[in-house]
Coordinates of C-alpha atoms in Angstrom, one line a residue:
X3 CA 37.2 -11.1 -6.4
X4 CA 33.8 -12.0 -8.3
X5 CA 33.8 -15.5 -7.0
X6 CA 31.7 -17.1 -9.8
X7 CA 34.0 -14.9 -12.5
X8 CA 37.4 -16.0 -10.9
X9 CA 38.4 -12.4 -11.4
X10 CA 38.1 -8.7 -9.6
X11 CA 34.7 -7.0 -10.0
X12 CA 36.2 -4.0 -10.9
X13 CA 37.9 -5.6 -14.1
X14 CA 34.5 -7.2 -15.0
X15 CA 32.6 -3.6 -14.4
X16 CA 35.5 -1.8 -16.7
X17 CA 35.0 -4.2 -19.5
X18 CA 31.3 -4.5 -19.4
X19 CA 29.2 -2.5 -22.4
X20 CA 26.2 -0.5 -20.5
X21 CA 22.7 -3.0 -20.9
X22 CA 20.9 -2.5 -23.5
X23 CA 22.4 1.1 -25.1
X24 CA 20.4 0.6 -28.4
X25 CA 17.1 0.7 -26.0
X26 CA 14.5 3.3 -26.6
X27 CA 12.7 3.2 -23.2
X28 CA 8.9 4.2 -23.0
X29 CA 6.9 5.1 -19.9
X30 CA 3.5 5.1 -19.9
X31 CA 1.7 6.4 -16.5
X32 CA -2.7 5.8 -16.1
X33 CA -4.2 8.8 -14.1
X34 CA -7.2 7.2 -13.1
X35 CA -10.2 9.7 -12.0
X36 CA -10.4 10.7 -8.9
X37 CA -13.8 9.3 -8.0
X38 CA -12.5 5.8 -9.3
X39 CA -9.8 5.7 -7.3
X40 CA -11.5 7.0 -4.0
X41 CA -13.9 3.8 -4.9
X42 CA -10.9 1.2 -5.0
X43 CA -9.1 3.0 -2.3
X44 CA -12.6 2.0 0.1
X45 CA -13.4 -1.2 -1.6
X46 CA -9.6 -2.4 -1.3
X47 CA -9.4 -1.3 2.2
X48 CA -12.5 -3.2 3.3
X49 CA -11.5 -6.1 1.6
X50 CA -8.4 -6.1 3.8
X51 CA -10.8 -5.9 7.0
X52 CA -13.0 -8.8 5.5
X53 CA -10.2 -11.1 4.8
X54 CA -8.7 -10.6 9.2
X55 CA -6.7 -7.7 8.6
X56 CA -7.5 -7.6 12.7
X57 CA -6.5 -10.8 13.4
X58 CA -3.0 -11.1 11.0
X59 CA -1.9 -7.8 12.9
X60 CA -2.6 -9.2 16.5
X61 CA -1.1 -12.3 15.2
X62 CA 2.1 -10.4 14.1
X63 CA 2.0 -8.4 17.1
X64 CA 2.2 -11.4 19.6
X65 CA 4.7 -13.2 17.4
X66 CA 6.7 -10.1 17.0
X67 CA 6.4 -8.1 20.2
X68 CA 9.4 -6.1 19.5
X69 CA 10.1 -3.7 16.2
X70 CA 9.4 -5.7 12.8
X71 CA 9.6 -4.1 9.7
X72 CA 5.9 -4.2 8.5
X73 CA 4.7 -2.4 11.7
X74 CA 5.0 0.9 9.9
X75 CA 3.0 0.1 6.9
X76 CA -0.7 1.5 6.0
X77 CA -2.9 -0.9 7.8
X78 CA -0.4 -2.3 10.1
X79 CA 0.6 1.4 11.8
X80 CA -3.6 2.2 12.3
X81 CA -4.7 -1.6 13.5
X82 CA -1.6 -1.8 16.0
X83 CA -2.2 1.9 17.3
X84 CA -5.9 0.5 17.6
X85 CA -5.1 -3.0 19.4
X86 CA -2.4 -1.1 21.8
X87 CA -5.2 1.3 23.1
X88 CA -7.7 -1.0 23.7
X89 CA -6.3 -4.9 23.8
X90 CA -9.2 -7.0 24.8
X91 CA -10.9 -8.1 22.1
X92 CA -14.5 -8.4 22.9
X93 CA -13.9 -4.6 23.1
X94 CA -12.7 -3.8 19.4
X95 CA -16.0 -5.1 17.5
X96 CA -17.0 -1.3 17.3
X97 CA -13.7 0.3 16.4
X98 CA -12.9 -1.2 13.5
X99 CA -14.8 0.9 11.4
X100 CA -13.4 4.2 12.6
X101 CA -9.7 2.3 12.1
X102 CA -11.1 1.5 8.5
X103 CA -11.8 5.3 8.0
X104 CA -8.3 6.3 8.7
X105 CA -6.7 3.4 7.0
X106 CA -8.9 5.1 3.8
X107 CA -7.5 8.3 5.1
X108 CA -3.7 7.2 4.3
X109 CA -4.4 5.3 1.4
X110 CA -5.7 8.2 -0.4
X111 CA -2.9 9.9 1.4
X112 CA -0.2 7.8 -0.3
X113 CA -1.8 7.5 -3.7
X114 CA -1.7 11.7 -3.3
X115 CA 1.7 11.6 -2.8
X116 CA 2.8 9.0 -5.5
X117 CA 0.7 10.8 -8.3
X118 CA 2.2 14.3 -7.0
X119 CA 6.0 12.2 -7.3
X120 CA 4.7 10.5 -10.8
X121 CA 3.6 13.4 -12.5
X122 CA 7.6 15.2 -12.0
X123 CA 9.3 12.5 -14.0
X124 CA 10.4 13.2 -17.6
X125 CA 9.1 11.0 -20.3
X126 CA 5.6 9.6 -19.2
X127 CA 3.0 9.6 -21.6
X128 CA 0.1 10.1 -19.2
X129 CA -3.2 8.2 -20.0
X130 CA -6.3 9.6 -18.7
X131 CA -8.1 6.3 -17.4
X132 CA -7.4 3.3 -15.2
X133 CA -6.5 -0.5 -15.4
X134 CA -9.4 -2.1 -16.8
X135 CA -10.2 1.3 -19.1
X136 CA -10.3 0.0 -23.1
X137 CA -9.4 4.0 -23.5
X138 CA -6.9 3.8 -21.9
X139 CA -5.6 0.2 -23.3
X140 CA -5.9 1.7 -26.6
X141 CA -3.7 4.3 -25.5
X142 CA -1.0 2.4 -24.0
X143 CA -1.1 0.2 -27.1
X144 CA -0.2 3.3 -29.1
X145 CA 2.7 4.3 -26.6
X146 CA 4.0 1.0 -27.2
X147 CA 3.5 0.1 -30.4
X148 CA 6.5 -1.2 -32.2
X149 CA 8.2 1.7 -34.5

């Protein structure tokens, strides 16, 4: 039973209309140029070194010594697999920067990946430009202009 509803689920799902069936959906996508992403790929990644990225892994890694969901994320994965081959810290203050490299590395991996997933689905309007881009706002004002 739907216990706020007072009645089966499977009564509420027969008699509910589908959300929203008069909705036109529009998709708009920004394929930013490769140099400007490669840019905010590094400068994003460095930021995350700046502001301890080091120091919250360790942190999570002594707090959570077992398997904790995060481990396998970009960032996470390189800084452990750094910290675990070398633990002592007075040792790390020249490896950072190699870890940073192959942090980049995946990063430009993944954003590979996602525009190579992206660019199969039906029904984007694909703007050539990047957050920021008054092209490309233009552009996304015209997908979604009100008709």
């Amino acid at each position: 039973m739907a216990p706020a509803a007072g009645e089966p689920i499977s009564r509420l799902q027969a008699t509910r209309r589908p959300p929203l069936p008069e909705a036109r959906w529009r998709v708009a996508g920004l394929d930013p140029p490769r140099g400007l992403l490669e840019s905010r790929i590094v400068r994003r990644v460095r930021g995350m070194f700046a502001a301890g990225l080091v120091e919250e892994v360790r942190g999570l890694r002594d707090r959570y010594p077992g398997e904790w969901p995060g481990r396998l994320a970009i960032g996470y994965r390189e800084v452990l697999a750094m910290l675990a081959e070398d633990p002592e810290p007075g040792d790390l203050a020249e490896r950072p920067g190699a870890v940073e490299e192959r942090v980049v590395i995946a990063t430009r991996r993944y954003a590979k990946r996602q525009l190579t997933w992206f660019c199969a689905e039906r029904g984007v309007t694909w703007l050539r430009g990047a957050a920021g881009d008054p092209t490309a706002e233009d552009g996304a004002r015209r997908v979604f202009r009100a008709d």
